[in-house]
Coordinates of C-alpha atoms and ligand atoms in Angstrom, one line a residue:
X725 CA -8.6 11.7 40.8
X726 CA -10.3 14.0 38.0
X727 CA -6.5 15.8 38.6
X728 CA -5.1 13.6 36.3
X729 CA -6.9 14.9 33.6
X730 CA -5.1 17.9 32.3
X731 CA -7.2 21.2 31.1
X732 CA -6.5 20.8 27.4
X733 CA -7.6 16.8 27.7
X734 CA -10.7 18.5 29.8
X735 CA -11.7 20.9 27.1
X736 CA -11.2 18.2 24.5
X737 CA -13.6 16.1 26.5
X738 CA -16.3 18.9 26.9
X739 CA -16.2 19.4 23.2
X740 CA -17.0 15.4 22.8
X741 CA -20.1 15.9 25.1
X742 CA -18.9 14.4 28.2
X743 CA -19.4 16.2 31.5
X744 CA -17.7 16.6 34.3
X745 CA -19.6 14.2 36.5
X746 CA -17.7 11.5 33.3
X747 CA -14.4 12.7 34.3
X748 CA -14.5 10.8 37.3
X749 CA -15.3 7.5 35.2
X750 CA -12.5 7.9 33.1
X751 CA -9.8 9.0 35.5
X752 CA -10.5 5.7 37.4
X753 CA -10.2 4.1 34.3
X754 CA -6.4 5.7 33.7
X755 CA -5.5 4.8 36.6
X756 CA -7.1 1.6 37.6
X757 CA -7.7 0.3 33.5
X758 CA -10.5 -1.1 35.5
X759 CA -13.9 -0.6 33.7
X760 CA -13.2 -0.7 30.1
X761 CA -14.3 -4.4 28.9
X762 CA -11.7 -5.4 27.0
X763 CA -12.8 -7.2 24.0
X764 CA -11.2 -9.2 20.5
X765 CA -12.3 -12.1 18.5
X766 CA -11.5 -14.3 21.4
X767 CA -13.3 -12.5 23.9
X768 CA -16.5 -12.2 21.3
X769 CA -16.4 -15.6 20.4
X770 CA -19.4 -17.5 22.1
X771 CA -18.0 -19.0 25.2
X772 CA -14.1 -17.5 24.1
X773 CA -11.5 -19.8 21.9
X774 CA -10.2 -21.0 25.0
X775 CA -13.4 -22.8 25.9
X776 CA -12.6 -24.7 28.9
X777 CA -14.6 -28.0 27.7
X778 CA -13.2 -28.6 24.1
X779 CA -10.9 -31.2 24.3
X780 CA -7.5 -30.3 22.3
X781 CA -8.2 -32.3 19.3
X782 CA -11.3 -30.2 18.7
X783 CA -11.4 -28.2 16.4
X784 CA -11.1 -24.2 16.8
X785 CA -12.9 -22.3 13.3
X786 CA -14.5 -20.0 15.7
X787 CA -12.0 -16.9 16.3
X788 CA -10.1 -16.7 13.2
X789 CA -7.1 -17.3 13.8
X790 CA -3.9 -18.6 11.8
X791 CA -3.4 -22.4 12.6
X792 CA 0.2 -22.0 10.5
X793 CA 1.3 -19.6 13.2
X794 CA 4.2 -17.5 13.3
X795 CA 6.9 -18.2 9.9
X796 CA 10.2 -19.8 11.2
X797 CA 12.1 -17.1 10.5
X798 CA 9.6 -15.5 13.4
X799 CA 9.9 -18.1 15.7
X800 CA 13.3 -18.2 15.2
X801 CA 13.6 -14.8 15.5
X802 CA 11.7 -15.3 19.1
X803 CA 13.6 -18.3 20.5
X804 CA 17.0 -16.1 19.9
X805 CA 15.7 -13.0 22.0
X806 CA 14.0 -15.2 24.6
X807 CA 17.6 -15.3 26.7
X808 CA 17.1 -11.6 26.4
X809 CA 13.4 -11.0 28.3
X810 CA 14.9 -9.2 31.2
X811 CA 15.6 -5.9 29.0
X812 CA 13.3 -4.0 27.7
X813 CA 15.4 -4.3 24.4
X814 CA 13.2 -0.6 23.1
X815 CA 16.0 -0.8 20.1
X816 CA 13.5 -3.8 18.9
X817 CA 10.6 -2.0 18.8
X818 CA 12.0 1.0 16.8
X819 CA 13.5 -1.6 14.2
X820 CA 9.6 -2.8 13.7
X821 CA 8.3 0.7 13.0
X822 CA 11.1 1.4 10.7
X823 CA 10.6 -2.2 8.7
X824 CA 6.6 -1.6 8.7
X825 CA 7.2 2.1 7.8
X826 CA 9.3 1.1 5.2
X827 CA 6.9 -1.6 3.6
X828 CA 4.1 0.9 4.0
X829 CA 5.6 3.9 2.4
X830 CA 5.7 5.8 5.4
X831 CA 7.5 7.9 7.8
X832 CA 8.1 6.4 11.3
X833 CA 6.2 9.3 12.8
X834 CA 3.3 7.9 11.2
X835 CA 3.8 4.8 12.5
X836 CA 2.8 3.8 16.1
X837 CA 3.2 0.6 17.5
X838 CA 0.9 -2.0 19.7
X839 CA 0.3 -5.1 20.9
X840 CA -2.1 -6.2 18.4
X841 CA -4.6 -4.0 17.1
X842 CA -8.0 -4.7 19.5
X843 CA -5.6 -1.5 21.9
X844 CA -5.5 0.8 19.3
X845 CA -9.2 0.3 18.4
X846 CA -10.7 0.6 21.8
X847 CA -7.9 3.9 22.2
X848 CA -9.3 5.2 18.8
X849 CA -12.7 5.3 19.9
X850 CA -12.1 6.3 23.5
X851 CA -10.3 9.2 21.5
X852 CA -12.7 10.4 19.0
X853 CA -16.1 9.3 20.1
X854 CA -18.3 10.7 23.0
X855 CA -21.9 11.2 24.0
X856 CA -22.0 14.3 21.4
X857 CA -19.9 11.9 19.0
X858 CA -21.5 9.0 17.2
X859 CA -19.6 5.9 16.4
X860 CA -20.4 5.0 13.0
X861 CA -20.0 1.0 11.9
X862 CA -20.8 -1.4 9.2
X863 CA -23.7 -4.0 9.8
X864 CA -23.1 -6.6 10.3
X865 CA -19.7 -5.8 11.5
X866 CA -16.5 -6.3 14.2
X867 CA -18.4 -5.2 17.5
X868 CA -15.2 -4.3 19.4
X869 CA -15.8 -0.3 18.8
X870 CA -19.4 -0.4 19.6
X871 CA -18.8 -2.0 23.1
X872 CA -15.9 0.9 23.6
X873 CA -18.3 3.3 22.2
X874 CA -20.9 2.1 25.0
X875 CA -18.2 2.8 27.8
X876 CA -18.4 6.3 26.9
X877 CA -21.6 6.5 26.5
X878 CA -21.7 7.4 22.8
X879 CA -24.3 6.8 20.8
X880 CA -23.8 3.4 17.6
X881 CA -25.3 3.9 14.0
X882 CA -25.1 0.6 12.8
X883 CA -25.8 0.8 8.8
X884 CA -26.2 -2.0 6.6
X885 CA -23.7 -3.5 3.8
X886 CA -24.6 -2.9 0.4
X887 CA -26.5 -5.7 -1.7
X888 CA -22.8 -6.6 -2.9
X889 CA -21.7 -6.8 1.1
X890 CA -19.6 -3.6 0.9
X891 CA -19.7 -0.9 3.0
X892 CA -22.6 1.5 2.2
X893 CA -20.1 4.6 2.5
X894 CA -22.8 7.0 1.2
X895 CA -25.0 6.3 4.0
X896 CA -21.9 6.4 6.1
X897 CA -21.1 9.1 5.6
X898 CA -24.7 11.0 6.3
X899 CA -25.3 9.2 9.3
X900 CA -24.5 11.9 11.3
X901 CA -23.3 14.9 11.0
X902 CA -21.7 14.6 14.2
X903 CA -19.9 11.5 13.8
X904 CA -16.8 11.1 16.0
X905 CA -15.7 7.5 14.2
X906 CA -16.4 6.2 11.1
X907 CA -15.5 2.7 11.4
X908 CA -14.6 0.6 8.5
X909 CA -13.4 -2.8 8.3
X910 CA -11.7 -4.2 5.0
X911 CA -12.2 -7.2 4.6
X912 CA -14.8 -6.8 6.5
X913 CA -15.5 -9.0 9.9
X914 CA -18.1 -11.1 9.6
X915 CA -18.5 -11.2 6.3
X916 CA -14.9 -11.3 4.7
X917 CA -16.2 -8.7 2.4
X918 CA -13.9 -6.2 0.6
X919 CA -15.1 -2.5 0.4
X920 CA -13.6 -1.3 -3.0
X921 CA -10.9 1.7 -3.3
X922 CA -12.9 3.7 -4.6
X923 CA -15.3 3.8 -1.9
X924 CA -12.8 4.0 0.8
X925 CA -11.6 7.1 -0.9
X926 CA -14.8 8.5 -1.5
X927 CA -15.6 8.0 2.8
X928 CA -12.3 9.9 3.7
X929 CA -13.0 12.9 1.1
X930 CA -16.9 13.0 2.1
X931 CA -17.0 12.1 5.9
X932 CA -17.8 14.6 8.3
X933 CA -15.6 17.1 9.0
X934 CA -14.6 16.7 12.8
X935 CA -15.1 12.9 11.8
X936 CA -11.6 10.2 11.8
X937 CA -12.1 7.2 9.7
X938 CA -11.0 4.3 11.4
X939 CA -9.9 1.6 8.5
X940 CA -9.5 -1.9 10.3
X941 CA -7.0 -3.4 8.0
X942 CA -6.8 -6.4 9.9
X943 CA -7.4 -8.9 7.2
X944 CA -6.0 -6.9 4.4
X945 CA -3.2 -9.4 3.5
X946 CA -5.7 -12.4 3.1
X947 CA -7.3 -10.2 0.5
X948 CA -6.5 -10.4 -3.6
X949 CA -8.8 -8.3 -4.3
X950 CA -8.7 -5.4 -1.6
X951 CA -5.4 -2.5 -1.5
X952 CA -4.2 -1.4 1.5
X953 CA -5.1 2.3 2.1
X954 CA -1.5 3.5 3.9
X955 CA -1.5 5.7 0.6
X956 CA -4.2 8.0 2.4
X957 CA -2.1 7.7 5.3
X958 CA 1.0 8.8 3.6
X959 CA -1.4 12.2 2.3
X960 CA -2.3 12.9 5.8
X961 CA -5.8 12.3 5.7
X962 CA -8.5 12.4 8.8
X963 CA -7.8 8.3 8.9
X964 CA -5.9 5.5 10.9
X965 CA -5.3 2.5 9.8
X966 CA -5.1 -0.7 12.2
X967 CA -2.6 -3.1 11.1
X968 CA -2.5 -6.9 13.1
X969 CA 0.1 -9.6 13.0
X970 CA -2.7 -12.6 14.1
X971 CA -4.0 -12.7 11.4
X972 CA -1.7 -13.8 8.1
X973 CA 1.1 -13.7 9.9
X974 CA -0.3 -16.2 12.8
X975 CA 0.7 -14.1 15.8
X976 CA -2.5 -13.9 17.6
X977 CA -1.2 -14.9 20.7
X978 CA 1.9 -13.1 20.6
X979 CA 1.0 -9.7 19.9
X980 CA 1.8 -7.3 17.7
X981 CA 0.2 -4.6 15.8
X982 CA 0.4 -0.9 14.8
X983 CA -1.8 2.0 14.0
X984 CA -1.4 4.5 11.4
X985 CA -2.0 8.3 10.7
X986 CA -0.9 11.3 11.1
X987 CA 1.3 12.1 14.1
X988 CA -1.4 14.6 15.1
X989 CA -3.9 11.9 15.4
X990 CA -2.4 8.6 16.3
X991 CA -0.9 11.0 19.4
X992 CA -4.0 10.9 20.5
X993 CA -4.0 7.3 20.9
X994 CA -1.0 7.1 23.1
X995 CA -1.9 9.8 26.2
X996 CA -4.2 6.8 26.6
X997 CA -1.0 4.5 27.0
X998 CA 2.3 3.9 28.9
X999 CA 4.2 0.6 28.5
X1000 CA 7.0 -1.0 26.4
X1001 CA 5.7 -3.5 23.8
X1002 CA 6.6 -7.6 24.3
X1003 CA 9.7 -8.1 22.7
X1004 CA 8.6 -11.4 21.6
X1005 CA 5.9 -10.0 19.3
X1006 CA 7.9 -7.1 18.0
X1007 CA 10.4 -9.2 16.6
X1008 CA 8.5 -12.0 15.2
X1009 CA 6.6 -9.2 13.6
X1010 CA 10.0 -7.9 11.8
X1011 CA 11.0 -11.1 11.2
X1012 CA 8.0 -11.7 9.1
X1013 CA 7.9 -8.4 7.3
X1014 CA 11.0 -9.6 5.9
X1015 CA 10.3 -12.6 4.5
X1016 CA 9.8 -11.8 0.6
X1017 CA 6.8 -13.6 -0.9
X1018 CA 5.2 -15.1 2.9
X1019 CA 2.1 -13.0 2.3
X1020 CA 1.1 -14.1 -1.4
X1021 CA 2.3 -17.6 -0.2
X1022 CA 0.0 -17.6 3.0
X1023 CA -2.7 -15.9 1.3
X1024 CA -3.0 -18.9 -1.6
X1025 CA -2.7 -21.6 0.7
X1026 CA -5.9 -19.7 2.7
X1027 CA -7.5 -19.2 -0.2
X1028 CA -7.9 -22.6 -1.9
X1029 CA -9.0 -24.4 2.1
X1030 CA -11.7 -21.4 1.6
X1031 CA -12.4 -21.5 -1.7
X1032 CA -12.7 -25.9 -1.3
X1033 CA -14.9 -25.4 1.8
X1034 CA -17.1 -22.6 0.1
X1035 CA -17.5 -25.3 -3.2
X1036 CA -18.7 -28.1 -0.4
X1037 CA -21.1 -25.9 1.2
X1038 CA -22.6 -24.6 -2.0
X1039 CA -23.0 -28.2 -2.8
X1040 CA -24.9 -29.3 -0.3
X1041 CA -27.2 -26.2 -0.4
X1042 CA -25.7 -23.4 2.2
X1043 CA -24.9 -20.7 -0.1
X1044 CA -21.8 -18.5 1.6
X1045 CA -21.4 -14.9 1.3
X1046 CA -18.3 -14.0 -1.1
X1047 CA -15.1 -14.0 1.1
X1048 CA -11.8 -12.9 0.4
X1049 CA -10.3 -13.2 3.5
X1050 CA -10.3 -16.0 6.5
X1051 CA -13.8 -16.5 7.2
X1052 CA -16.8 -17.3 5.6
X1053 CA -20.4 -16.5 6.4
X1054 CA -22.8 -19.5 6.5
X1055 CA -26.5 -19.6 5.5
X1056 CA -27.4 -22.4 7.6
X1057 CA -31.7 -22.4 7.2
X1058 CA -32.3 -21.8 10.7
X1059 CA -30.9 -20.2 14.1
X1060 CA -27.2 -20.1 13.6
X1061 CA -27.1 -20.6 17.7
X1062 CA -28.3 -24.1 16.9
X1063 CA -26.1 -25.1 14.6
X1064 CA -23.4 -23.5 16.8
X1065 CA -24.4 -25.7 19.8
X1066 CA -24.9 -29.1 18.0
X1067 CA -21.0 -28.7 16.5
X1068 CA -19.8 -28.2 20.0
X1069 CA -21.2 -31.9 20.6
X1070 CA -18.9 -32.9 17.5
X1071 CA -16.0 -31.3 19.0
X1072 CA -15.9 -28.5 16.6
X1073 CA -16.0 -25.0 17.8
X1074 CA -17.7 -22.3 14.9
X1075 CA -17.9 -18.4 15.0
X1076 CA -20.7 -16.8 16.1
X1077 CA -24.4 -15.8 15.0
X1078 CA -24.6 -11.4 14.1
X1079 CA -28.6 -10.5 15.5
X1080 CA -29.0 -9.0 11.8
X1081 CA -28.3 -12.4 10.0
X1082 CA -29.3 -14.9 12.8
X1083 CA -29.8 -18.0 10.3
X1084 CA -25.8 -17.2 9.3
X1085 CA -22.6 -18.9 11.3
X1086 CA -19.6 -17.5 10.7
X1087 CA -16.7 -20.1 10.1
X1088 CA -12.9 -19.3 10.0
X1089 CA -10.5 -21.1 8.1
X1090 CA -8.6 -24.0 9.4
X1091 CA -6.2 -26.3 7.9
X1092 CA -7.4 -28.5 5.4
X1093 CA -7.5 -31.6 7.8
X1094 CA -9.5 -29.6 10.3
X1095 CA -12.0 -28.5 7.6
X1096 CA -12.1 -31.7 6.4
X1097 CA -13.4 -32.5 10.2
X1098 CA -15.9 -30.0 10.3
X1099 CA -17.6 -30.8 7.1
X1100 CA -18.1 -34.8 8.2
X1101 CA -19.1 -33.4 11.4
X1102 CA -21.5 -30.4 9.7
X1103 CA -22.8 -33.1 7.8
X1104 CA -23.8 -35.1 10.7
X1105 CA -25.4 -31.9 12.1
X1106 CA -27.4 -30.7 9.3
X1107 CA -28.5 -34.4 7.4
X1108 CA -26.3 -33.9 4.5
Ligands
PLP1323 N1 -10.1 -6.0 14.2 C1 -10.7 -7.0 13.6 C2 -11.7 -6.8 12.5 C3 -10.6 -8.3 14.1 O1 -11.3 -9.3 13.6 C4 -9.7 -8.6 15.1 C5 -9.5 -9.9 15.7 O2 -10.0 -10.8 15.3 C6 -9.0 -7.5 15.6 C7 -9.2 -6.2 15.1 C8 -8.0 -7.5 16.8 O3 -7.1 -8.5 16.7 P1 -5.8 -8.4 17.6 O4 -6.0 -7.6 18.8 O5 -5.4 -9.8 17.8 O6 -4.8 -7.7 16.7

């Protein structure tokens, strides 16, 4: 089995730290796709989104998602190439690169595409980490990478947010000098939490050398204040970006993403790969890209349920962490897990608890009726 590991992949891997007794591991992986846990919000949300118990009029702030869904003009977009699902239809994929290349500045070549953004993620750090090569992450932060970085066997440096909940990319960037990933999420997840510009820039130009930085991008559009970094992209910097569609543009569960970088680097991410993308997702995702004015649009109506919700809670004593993106980080006075459990009883599902901020919950944003639920029903819970 260690055959189907080629002697340039089994150098690369040597370099990383891995050793020949891993090549076994992560040939059965290749061919089986067997031992990697697979994880995304869903999966990391306390007892999944699709909790077999909630009833469906409960109410789902735990995994955020988009309750608007998919635009017409994607569902539209969908329903017409349905009749089509037996090909392969490839032609639809290239037109998304090119649209998203377009909007993004870019050449194609720097544009690869996924199904979502949680493959490209666990690819990255499959790619670029290793038990000689850390995997460097915000805390608290979007624990997909560190359970990928745990597969491998590499080691997590978890460093704190700043006092103003961005990323601390000084001590980022001297965590070690050995760093494989430098893992950066803006907003950030839990906290919706926006890392300025400047600092991003400052993480690319001061990482170390051998290191990628992996910018998670995917709640980018929700955010006024942050600016999407396919600029650095565009220069050829050590850095991919991961682009989503379930996020703003309500796709979760149909599936469509991208990463980009350089060719040299996001290459690395396919030898992991083989497959055609769902057609479904790859058009709803052009679709969208093409409706002018859907992201400021989607972005304000998000924005003001958030901004009512944070006003309530501040109100009624929980202050919230400042959020520019669909989440918002609760200070609930006691063991998050608690809260968590009692608004299962009310039929409302919340996010979960981070061990570095245990008396937080995490909420997402619903639509304004749902939130409306949750704060009779958080009421209830907390005698307020
Ligand atoms: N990255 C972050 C920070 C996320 O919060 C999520 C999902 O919630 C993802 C990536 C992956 O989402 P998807 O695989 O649906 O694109």
């Amino acid at each position: 089995m260690n055959d189907l590991i080629g002697p340039k992949s089994r150098q690369d891997l040597i370099r990383r730290g891995f050793s020949r007794r891993d090549f076994g591991r992560l040939a059965a992986f290749l061919t089986a796709g067997a031992a990697l846990p697979f994880y995304n919000e869903a999966a990391l949300a306390q007892g999944l989104s699709a909790m077999p118990n909630l009833p469906p009029d409960a109410v789902r702030i735990n995994a955020n998602e988009n309750p608007m869904g998919p635009c017409p003009e994607a569902a539209e977009a969908i329903h017409q190439v349905i009749q089509q699902g037996g090909r392969y239809l490839y032609h639809e994929t290239f037109a998304f690169v090119a649209a998203l290349a377009e909007i993004e500045g870019l050449s194609k070549d720097h544009v690869m595409p996924f199904a979502g953004s949680s493959d490209p993620l666990h690819r990255a750090v499959l790619a670029f980490a290793g038990p000689n090569k850390s995997f460097v992450v915000a805390d608290p932060g979007y624990e997909a990478g560190e359970k990928a970085a745990a597969f491998l066997g590499a080691r997590t440096i978890k460093v704190p947010l700043r006092k103003d909940w961005a990323h601390d990319v000084q001590a980022m960037a001297q965590a070690d000098p050995d760093a494989g990933v430098i893992y950066v999420c803006n907003p950030n997840n839990p906290t919706g939490s926006v890392t300025p510009k400047d600092d991003i820039e400052y993480i690319v130009a001061n990482k170390p050398k051998n290191a990628i930085v992996l910018l998670d991008e995917a709640y980018i559009h929700l955010a006024k204040s942050a600016e999407p970094a396919s600029y650095l992209v565009a220069a050829d910097k050590d850095v991919s970006i991961l682009r989503t569609f379930s996020k703003l543009f309500g796709m979760a569960g149909l599936r469509a993403g991208a990463a980009l970088g350089r060719p040299d680097l996001i290459s690395k991410l396919r030898s992991y790969s083989a497959g055609a993308m769902p057609v479904t997702g790859m058009v709803g995702a052009t679709a969208s890209l093409k409706v002018k004015g859907l992201v400021e649009a989607r972005r304000k109506i998000i924005a003001d349920i958030r901004e009512e919700t944070a006003e309530w809670l501040d109100k009624k004593g929980f202050a919230v962490l400042p959020s520019d993106a669909n989440m918002l980080m609760v200070d609930v006075h006691r063991p998050g897990r608690e809260v968590f459990s009692a608004l299962i009883q009310e039929k409302v599902a919340i996010g979960r608890t981070w061990p570095s901020m245990p008396n937080h919950v995490r909420i997402s944003i619903g639509t304004r009726d749902e939130m409306a639920k949750f704060r009779t029903a958080f009421g209830r819970v907390m005698n307020v």
